[in-house]
PDB file of C-alpha atoms in Angstrom:
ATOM      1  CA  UNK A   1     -37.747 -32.711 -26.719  1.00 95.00           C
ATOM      2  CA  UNK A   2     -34.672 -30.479 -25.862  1.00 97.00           C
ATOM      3  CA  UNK A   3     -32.789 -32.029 -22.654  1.00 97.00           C
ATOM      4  CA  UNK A   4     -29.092 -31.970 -22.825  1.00 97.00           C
ATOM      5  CA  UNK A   5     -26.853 -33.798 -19.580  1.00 97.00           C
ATOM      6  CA  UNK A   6     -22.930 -32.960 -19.716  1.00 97.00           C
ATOM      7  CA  UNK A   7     -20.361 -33.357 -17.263  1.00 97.00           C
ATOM      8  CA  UNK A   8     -16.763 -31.899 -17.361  1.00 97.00           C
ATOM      9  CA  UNK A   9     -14.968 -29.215 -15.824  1.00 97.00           C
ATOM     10  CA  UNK A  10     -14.768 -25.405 -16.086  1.00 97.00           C
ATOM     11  CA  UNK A  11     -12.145 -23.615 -18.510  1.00 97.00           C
ATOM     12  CA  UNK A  12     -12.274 -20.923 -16.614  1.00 97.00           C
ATOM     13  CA  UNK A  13     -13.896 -19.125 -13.492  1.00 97.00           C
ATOM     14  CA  UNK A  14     -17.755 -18.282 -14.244  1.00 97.00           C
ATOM     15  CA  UNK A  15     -18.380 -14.687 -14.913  1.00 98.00           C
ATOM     16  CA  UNK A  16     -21.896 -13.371 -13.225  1.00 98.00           C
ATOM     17  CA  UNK A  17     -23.864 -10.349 -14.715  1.00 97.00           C
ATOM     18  CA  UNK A  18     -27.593  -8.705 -14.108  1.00 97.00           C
ATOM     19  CA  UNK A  19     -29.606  -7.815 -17.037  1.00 96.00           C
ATOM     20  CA  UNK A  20     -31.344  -4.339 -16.978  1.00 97.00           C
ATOM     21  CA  UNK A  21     -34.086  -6.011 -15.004  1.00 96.00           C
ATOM     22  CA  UNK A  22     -31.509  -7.133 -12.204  1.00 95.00           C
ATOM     23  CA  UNK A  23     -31.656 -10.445 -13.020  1.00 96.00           C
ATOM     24  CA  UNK A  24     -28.590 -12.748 -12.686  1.00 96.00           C
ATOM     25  CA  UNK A  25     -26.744 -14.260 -15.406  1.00 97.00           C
ATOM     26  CA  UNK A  26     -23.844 -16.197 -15.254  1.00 98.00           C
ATOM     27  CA  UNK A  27     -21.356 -17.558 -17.929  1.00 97.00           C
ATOM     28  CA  UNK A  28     -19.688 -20.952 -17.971  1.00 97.00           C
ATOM     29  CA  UNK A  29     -17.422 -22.943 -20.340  1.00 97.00           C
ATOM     30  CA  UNK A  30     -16.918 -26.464 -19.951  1.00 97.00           C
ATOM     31  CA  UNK A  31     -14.815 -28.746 -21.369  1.00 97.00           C
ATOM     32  CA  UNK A  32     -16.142 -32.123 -21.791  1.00 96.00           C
ATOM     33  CA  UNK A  33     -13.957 -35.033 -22.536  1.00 94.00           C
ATOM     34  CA  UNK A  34     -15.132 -37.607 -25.368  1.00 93.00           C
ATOM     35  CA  UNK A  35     -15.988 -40.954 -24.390  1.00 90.00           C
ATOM     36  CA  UNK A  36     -13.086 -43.113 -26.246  1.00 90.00           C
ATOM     37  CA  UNK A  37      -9.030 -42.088 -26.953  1.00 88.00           C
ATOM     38  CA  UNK A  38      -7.750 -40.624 -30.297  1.00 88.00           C
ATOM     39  CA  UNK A  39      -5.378 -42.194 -32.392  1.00 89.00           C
ATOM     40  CA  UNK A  40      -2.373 -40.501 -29.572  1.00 91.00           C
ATOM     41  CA  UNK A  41      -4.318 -42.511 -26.591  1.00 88.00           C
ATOM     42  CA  UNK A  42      -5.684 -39.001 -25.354  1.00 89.00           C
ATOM     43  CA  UNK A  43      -9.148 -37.708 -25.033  1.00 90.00           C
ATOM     44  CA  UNK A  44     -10.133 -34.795 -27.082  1.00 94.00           C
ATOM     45  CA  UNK A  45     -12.344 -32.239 -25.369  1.00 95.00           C
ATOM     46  CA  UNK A  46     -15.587 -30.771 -26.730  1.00 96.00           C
ATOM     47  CA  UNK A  47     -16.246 -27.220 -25.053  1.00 96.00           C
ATOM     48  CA  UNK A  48     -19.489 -26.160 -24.628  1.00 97.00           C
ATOM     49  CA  UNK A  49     -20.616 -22.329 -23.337  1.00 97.00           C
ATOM     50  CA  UNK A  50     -23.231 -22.446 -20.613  1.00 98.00           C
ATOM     51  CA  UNK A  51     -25.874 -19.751 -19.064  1.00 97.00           C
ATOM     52  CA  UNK A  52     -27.484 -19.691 -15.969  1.00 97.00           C
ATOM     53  CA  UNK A  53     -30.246 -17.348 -14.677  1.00 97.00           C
ATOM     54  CA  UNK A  54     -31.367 -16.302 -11.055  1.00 96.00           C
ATOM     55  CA  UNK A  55     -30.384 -18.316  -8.191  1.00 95.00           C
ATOM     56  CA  UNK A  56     -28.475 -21.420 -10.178  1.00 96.00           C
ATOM     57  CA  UNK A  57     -26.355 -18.060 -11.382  1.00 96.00           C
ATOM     58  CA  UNK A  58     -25.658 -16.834  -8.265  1.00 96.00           C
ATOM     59  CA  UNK A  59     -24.760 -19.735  -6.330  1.00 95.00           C
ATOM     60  CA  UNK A  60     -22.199 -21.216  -9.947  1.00 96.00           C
ATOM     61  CA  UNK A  61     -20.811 -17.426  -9.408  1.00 96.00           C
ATOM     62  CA  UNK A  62     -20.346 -17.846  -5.472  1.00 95.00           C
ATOM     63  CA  UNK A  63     -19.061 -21.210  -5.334  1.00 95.00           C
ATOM     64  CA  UNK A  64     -17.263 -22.291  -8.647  1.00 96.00           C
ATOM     65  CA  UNK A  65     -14.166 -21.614 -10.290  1.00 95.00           C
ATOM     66  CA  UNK A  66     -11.853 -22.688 -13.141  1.00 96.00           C
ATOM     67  CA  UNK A  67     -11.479 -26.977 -12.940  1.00 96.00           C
ATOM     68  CA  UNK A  68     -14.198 -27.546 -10.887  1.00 96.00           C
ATOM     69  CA  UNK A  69     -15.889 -30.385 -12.082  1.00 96.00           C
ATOM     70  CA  UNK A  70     -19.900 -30.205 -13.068  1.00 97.00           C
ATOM     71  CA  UNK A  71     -22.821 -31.370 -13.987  1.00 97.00           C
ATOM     72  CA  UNK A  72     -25.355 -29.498 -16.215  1.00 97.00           C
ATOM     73  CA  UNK A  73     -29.104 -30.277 -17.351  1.00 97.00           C
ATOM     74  CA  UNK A  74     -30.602 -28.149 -19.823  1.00 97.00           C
ATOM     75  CA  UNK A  75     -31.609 -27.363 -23.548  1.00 98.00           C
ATOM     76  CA  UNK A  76     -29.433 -26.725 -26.507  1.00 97.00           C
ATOM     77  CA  UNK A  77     -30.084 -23.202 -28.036  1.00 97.00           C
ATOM     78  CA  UNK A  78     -28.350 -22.135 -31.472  1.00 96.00           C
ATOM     79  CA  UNK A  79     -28.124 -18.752 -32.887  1.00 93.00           C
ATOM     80  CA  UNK A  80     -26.458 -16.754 -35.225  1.00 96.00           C
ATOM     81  CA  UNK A  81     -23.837 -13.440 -34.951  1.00 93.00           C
ATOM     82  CA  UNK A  82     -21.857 -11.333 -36.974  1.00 95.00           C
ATOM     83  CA  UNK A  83     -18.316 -11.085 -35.774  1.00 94.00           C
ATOM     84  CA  UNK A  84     -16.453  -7.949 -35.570  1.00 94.00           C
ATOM     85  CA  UNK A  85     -15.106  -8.588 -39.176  1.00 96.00           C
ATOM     86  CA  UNK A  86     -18.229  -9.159 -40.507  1.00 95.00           C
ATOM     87  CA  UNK A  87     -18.432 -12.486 -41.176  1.00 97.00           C
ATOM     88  CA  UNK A  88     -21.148 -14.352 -40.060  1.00 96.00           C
ATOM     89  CA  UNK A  89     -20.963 -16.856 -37.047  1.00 95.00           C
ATOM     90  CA  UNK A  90     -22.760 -19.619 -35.326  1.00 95.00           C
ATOM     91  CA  UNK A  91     -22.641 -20.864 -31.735  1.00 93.00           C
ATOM     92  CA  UNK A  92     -24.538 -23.172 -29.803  1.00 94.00           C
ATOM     93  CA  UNK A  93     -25.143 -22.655 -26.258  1.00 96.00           C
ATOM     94  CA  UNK A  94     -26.512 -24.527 -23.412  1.00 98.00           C
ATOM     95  CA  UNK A  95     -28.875 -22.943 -21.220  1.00 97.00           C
ATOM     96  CA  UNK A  96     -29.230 -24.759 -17.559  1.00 97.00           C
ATOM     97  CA  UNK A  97     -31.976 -25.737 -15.534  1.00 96.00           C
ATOM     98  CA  UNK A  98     -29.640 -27.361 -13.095  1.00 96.00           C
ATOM     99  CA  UNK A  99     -25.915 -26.996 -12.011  1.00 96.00           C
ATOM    100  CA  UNK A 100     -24.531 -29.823  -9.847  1.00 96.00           C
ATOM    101  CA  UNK A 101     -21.155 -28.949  -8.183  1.00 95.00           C
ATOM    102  CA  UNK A 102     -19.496 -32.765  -8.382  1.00 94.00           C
ATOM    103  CA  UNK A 103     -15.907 -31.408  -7.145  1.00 85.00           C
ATOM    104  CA  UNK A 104     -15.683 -31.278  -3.212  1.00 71.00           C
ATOM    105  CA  UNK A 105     -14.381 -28.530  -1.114  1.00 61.00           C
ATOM    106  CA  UNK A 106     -10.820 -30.374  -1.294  1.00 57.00           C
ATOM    107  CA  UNK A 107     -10.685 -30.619  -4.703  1.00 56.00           C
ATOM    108  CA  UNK A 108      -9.959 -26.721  -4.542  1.00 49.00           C
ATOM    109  CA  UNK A 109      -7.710 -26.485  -1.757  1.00 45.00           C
ATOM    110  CA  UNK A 110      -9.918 -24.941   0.723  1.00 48.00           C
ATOM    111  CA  UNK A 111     -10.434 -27.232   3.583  1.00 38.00           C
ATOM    112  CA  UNK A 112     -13.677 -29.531   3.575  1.00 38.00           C
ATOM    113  CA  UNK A 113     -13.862 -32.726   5.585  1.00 36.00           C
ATOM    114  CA  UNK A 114     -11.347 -35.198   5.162  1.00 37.00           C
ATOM    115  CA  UNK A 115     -11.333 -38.973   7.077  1.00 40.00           C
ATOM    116  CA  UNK A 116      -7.847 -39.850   8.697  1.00 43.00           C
ATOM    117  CA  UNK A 117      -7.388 -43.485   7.573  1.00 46.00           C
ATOM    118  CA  UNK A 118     -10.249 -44.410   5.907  1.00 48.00           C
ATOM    119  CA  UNK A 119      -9.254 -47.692   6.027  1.00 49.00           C
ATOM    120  CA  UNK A 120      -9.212 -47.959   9.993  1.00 48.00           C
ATOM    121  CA  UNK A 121     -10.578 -50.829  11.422  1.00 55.00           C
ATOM    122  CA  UNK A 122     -14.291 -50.173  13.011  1.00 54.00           C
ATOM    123  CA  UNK A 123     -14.180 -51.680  16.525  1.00 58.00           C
ATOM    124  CA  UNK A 124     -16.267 -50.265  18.383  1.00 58.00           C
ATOM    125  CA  UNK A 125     -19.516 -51.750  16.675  1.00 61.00           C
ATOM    126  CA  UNK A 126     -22.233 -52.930  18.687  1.00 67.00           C
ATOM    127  CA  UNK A 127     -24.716 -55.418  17.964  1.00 71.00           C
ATOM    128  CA  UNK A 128     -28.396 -54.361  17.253  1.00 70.00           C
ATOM    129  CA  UNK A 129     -31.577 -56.413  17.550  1.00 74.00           C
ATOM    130  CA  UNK A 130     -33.191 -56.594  14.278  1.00 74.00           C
ATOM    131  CA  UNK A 131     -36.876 -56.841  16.377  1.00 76.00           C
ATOM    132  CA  UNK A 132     -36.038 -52.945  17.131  1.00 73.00           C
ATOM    133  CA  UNK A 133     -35.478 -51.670  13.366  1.00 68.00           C
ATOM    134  CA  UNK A 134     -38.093 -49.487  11.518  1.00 68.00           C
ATOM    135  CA  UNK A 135     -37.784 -51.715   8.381  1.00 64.00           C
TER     136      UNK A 135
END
């Protein structure tokens, strides 16, 4: 089995592309944080390239840019390249079934819903007869 679950944010915005078919593509980088502190007391990243087809790619392409934080399901794939000095490379790459957008509209300055005082006093409860619930 081949099921990978990350969360972290985007290093920068995603960059959406059709393949001679016309199907979308869109590219992602994520940086991950590890789960305990270095030696300093930071947390080192690992970064992790992502692809997305069709609709998840259009949507991650419409609605996301660089620091908003994510979560992605999908399978590792590995290959190898030559780079442009010819040396030989290798890369791993996770391709998504599933792109969850965790940061809210706030989180990038435009708008959203926000609650006043959120820790208001509710007063204006009334009392309901437990005869009359569905449960």
């Amino acid at each position: 089995m081949n099921k990978v679950y990350l969360i972290g944010n985007l290093t920068r915005d995603p960059e959406l592309s059709t393949t001679n078919t016309g199907i979308s593509v869109c590219r992602l980088s994520i940086a991950v944080s590890r789960r305990f502190a270095n030696a300093e007391g930071g947390r080192d990243a690992d970064f992790f390239n992502v692809t997305a087809w069709r609709g998840t790619a259009d949507n991650c392409a419409k609605f996301l840019k660089k620091g908003n934080k994510i979560a992605v399901s999908g399978a590792i794939q590995t290959r190898n390249y030559e780079k442009a000095d010819g040396t030989k490379g290798f890369a791993i790459d996770i391709v998504a079934d599933e792109v969850e957008f965790l940061s809210s509209k706030n989180d990038n300055g435009e708008g959203g819903t926000t609650i006043a005082n959120p820790n208001a006093p509710i007063s204006d409860l009334q009392p309901i007869d437990d005869e009359t619930l569905p449960f």
